[in-house]
C-alpha atoms as a printed R data frame, in Angstrom:
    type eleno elety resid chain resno      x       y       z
1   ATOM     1    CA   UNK     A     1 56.762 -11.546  10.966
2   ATOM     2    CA   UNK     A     2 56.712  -7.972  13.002
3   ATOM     3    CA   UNK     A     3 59.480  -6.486  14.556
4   ATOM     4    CA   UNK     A     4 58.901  -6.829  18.191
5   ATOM     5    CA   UNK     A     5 60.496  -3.719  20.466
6   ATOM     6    CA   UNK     A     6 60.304  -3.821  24.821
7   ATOM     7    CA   UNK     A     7 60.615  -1.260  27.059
8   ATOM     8    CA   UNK     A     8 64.189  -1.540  27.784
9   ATOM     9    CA   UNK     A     9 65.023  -1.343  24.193
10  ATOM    10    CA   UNK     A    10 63.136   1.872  24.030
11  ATOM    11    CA   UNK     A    11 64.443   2.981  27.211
12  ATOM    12    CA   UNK     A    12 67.923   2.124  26.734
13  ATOM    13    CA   UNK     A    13 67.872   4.676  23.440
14  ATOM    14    CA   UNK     A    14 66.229   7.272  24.863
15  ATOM    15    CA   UNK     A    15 69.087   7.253  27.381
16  ATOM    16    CA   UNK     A    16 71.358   7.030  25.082
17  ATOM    17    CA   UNK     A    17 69.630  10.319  23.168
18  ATOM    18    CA   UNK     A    18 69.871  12.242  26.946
19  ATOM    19    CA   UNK     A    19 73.574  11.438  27.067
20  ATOM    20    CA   UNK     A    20 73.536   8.715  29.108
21  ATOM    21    CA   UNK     A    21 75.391   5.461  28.448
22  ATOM    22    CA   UNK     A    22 73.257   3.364  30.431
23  ATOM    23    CA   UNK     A    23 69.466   2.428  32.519
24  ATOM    24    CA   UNK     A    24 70.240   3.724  36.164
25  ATOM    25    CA   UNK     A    25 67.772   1.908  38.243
26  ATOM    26    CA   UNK     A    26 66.009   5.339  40.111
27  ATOM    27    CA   UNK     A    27 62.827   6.216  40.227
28  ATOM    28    CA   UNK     A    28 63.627   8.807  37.371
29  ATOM    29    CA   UNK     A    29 62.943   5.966  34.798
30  ATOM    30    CA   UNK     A    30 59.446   5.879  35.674
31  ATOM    31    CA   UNK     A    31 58.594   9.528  34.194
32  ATOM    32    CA   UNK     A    32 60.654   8.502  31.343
33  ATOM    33    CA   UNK     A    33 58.726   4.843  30.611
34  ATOM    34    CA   UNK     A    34 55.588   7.373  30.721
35  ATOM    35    CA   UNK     A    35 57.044   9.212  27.655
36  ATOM    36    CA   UNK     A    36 58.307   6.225  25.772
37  ATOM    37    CA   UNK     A    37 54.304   4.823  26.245
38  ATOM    38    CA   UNK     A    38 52.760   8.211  25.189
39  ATOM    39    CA   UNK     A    39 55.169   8.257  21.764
40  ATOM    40    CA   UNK     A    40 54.152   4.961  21.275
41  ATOM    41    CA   UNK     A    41 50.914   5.126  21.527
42  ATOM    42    CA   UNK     A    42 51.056   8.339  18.744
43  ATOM    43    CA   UNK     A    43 53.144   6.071  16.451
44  ATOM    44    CA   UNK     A    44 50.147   3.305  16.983
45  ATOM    45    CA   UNK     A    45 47.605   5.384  15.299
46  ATOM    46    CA   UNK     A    46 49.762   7.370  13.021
47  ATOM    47    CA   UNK     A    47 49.206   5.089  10.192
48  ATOM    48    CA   UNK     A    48 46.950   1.543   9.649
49  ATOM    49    CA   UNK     A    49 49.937  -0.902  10.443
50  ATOM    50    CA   UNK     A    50 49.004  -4.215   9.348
51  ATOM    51    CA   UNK     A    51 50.065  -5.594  12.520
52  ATOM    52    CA   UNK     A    52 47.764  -3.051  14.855
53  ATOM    53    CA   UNK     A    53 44.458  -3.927  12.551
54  ATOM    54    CA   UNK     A    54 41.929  -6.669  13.379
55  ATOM    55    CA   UNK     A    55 38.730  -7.906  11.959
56  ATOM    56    CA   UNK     A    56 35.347  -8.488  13.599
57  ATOM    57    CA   UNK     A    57 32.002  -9.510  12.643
58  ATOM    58    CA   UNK     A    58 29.378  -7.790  14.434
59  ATOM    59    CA   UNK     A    59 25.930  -9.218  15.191
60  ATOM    60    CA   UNK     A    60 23.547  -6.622  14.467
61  ATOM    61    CA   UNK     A    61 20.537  -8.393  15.712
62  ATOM    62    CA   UNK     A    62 22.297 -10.169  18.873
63  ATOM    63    CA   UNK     A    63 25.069  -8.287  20.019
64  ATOM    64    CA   UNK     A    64 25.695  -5.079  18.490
65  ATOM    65    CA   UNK     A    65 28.890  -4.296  20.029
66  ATOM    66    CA   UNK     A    66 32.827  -3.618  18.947
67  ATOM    67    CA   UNK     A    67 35.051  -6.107  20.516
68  ATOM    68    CA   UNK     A    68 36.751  -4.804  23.997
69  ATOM    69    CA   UNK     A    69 40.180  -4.113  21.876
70  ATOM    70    CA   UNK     A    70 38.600  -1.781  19.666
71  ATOM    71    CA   UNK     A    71 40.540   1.712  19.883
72  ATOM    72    CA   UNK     A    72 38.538   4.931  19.014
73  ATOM    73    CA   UNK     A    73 40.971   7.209  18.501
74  ATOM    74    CA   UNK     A    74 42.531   4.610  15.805
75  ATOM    75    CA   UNK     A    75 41.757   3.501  12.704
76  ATOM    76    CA   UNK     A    76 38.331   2.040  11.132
77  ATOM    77    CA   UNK     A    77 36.493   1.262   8.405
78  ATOM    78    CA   UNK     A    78 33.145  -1.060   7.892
79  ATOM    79    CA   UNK     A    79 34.235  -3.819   5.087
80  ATOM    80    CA   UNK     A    80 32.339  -3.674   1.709
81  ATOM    81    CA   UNK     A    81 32.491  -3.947  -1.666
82  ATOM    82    CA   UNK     A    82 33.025  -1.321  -4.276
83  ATOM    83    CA   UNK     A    83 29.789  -0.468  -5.377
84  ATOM    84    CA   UNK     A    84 28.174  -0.490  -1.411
85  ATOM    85    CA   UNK     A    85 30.512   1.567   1.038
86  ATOM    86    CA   UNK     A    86 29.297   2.337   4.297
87  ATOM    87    CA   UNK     A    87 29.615   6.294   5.850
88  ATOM    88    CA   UNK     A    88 30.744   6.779   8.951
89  ATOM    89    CA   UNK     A    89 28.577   9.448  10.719
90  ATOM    90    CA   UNK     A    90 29.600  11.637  14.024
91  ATOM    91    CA   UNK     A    91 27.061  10.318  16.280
92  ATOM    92    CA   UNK     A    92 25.315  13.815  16.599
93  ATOM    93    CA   UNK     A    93 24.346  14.398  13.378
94  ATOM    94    CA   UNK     A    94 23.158  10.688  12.958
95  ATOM    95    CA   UNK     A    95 19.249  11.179  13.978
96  ATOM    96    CA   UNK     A    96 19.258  13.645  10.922
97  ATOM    97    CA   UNK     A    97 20.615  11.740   7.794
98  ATOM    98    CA   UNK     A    98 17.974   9.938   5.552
99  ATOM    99    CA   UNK     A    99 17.034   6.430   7.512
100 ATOM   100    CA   UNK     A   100 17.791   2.713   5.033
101 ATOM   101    CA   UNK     A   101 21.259   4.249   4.013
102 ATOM   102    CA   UNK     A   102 24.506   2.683   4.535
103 ATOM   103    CA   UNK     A   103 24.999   5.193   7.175
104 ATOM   104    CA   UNK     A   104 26.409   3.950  10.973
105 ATOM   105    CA   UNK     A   105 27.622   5.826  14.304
106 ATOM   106    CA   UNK     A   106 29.479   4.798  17.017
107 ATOM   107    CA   UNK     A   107 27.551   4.737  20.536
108 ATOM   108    CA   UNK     A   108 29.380   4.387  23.760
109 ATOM   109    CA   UNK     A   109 27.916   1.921  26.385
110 ATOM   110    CA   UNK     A   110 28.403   2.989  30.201
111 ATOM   111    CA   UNK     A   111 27.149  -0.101  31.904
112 ATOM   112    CA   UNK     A   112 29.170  -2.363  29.231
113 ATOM   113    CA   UNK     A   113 31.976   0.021  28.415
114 ATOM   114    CA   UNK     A   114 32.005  -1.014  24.823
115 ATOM   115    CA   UNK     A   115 31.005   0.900  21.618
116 ATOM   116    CA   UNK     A   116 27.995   0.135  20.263
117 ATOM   117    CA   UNK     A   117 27.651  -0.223  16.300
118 ATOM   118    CA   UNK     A   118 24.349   1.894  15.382
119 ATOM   119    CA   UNK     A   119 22.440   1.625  11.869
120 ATOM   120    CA   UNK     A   120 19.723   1.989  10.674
121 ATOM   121    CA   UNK     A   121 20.190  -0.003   7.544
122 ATOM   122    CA   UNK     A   122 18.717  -3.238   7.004
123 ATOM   123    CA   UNK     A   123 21.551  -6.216   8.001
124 ATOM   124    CA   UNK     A   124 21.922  -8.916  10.211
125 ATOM   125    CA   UNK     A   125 25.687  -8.640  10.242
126 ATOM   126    CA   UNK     A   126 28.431  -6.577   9.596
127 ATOM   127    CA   UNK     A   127 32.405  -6.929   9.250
128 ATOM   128    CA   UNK     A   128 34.593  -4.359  11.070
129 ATOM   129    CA   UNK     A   129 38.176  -3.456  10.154
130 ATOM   130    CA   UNK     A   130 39.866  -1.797  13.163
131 ATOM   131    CA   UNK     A   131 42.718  -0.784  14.872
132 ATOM   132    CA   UNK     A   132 43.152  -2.408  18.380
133 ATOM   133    CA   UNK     A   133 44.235  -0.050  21.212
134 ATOM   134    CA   UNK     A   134 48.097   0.111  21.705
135 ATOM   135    CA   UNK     A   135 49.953  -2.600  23.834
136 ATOM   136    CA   UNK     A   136 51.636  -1.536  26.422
137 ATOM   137    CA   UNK     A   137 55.592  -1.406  26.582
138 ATOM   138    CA   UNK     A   138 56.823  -3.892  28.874
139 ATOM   139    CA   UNK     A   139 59.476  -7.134  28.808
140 ATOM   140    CA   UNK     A   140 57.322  -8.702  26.510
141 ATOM   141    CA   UNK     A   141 57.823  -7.266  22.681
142 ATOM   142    CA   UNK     A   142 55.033  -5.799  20.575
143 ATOM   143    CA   UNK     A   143 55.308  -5.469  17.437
144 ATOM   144    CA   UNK     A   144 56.293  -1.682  15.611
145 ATOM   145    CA   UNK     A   145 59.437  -1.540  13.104
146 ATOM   146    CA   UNK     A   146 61.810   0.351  15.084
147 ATOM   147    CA   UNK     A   147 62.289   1.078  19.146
148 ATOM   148    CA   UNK     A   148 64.509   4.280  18.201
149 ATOM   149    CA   UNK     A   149 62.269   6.002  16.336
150 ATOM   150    CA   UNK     A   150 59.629   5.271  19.598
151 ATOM   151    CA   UNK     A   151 62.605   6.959  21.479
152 ATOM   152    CA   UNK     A   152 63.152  10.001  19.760
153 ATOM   153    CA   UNK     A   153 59.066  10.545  19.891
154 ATOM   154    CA   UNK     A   154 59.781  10.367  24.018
155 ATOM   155    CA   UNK     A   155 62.391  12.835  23.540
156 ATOM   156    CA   UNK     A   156 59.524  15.548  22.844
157 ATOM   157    CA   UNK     A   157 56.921  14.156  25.650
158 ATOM   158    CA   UNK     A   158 60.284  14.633  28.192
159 ATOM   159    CA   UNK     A   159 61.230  18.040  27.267
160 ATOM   160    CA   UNK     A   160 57.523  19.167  27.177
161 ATOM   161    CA   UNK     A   161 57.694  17.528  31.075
162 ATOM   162    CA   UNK     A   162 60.727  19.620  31.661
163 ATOM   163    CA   UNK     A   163 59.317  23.272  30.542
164 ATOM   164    CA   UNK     A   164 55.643  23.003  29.783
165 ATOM   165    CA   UNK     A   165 55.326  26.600  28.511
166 ATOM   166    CA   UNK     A   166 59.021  27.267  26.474
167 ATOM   167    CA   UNK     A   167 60.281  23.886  25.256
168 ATOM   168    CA   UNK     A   168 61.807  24.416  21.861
169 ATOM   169    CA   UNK     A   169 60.534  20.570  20.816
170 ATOM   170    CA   UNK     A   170 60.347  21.749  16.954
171 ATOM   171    CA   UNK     A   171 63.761  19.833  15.608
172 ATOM   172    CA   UNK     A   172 62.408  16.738  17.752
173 ATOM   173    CA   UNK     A   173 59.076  16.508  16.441
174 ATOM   174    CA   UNK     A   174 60.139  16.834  13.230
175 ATOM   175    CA   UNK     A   175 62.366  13.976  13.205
176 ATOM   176    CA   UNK     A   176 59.341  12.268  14.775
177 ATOM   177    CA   UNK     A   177 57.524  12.375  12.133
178 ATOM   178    CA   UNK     A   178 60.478  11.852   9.651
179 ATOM   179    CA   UNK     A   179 60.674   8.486  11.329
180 ATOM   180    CA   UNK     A   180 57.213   7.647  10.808
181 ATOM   181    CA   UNK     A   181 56.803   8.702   7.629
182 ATOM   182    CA   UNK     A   182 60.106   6.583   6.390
183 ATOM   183    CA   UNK     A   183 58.417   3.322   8.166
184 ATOM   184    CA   UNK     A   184 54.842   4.313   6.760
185 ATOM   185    CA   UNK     A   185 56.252   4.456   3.430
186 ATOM   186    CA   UNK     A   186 58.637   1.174   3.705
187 ATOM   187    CA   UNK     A   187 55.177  -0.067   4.731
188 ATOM   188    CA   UNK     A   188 53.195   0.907   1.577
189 ATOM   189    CA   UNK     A   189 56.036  -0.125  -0.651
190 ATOM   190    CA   UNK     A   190 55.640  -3.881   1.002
191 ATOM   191    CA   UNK     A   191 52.346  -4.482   0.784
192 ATOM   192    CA   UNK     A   192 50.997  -6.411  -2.678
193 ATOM   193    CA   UNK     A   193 49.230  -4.249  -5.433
194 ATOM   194    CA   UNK     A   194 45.787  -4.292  -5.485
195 ATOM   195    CA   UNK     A   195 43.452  -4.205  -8.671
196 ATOM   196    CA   UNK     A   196 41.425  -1.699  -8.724
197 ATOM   197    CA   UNK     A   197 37.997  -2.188 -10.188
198 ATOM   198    CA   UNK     A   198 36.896   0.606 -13.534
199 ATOM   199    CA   UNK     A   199 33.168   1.139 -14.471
200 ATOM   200    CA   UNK     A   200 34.336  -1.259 -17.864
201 ATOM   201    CA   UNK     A   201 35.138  -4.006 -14.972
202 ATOM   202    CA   UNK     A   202 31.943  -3.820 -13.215
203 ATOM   203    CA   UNK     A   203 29.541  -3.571 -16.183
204 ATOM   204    CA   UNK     A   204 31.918  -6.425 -18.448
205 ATOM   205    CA   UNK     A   205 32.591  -4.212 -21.440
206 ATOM   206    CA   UNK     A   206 35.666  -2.435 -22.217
207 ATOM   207    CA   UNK     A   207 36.058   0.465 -24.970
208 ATOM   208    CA   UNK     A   208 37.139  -0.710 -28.669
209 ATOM   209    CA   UNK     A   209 34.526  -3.703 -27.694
210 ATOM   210    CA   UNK     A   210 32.404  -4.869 -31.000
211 ATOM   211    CA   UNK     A   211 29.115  -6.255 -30.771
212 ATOM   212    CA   UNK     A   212 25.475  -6.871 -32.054
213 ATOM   213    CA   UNK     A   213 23.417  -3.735 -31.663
């Protein structure tokens, strides 16, 4: 199960990081819940959390869209096997790769505000590995491995707020992304191996192999 954080908990140590021992209840928390949202939602997409990532199959024929949760700016892939990967192409150079490919772009829809998934390979369906967009910080927890490492990320959003143009942010961001990086990796180290397939696999013979020839 994922650690859950709230917005107090994140609150309550970013406080604690200004000097402060505890909430005050003026309207000076509401700049700072801003900052504790905005480093959480760069800790979101930092890495493919297992808990951030859903699955969707997408009726190509039907209803060609990405489900309303689906997060651009996060993490994506189209599900395949090994021998059949599908390329992910910026939608502007799409109309000039070579049509039948596994080739797909992203179109936004105005009038539905979803994303529309856009091939031109031959498929009735396809299966979608995404990140959702970020939840938002409130009483109710969402899940992310640590709420102090979501405060020290508001730490640099709050002194950019104070002095836009000279904030010396450099030892902040850096333990950002110290934080990240030690719950990215604690991450990788959890997850099961996975076998990964060689060319012997696929075609069923292995070096050393005797046979009739």
């Amino acid at each position: 199960m994922a650690n859950l954080i709230t917005q107090t908990q994140v609150l309550t140590k970013l406080n604690n990081l200004m000097g402060r021992r505890t909430l005050n209840s003026s309207n000076s928390q509401d700049d700072l819940k801003g900052y504790c949202q905005d480093s959480f939602d760069y800790a979101w997409r930092y890495y493919r959390w297992g808990f951030s990532l859903k699955r969707a199959v997408i009726d190509l024929v039907n209803d060609p869209y990405l489900p309303d949760n689906f997060d651009i700016d996060g993490y994506q892939e189209v599900a395949s096997t090994v021998d059949q990967p599908w390329t992910y192409v910026p939608i502007e150079e799409y109309d000039a790769i070579q049509s039948g490919d596994r080739f797909y772009t992203l179109e936004y829809d105005d009038t539905l505000n979803k994303y529309k998934f856009v091939t031109s390979f031959t498929a009735t369906t396809v299966t979608v590995i995404y990140q959702k967009t970020p939840p938002t910080l409130g009483d109710v927890g969402v899940p992310f491995p640590s709420a102090m490492s979501i405060a020290v990320g508001a730490t640099v959003f709050s002194k950019q707020a104070d002095n836009p143009r000279s904030a010396d942010i450099s030892q902040e961001w850096d333990e950002f992304h110290s934080e990240l990086d030690r719950h990215t990796g604690r991450s990788e180290n959890n997850k099961p191996m996975r076998r990964v397939r060689t060319r012997q696999d696929k075609a069923g013979t292995y070096t050393g192999d005797v046979g009739d020839y």
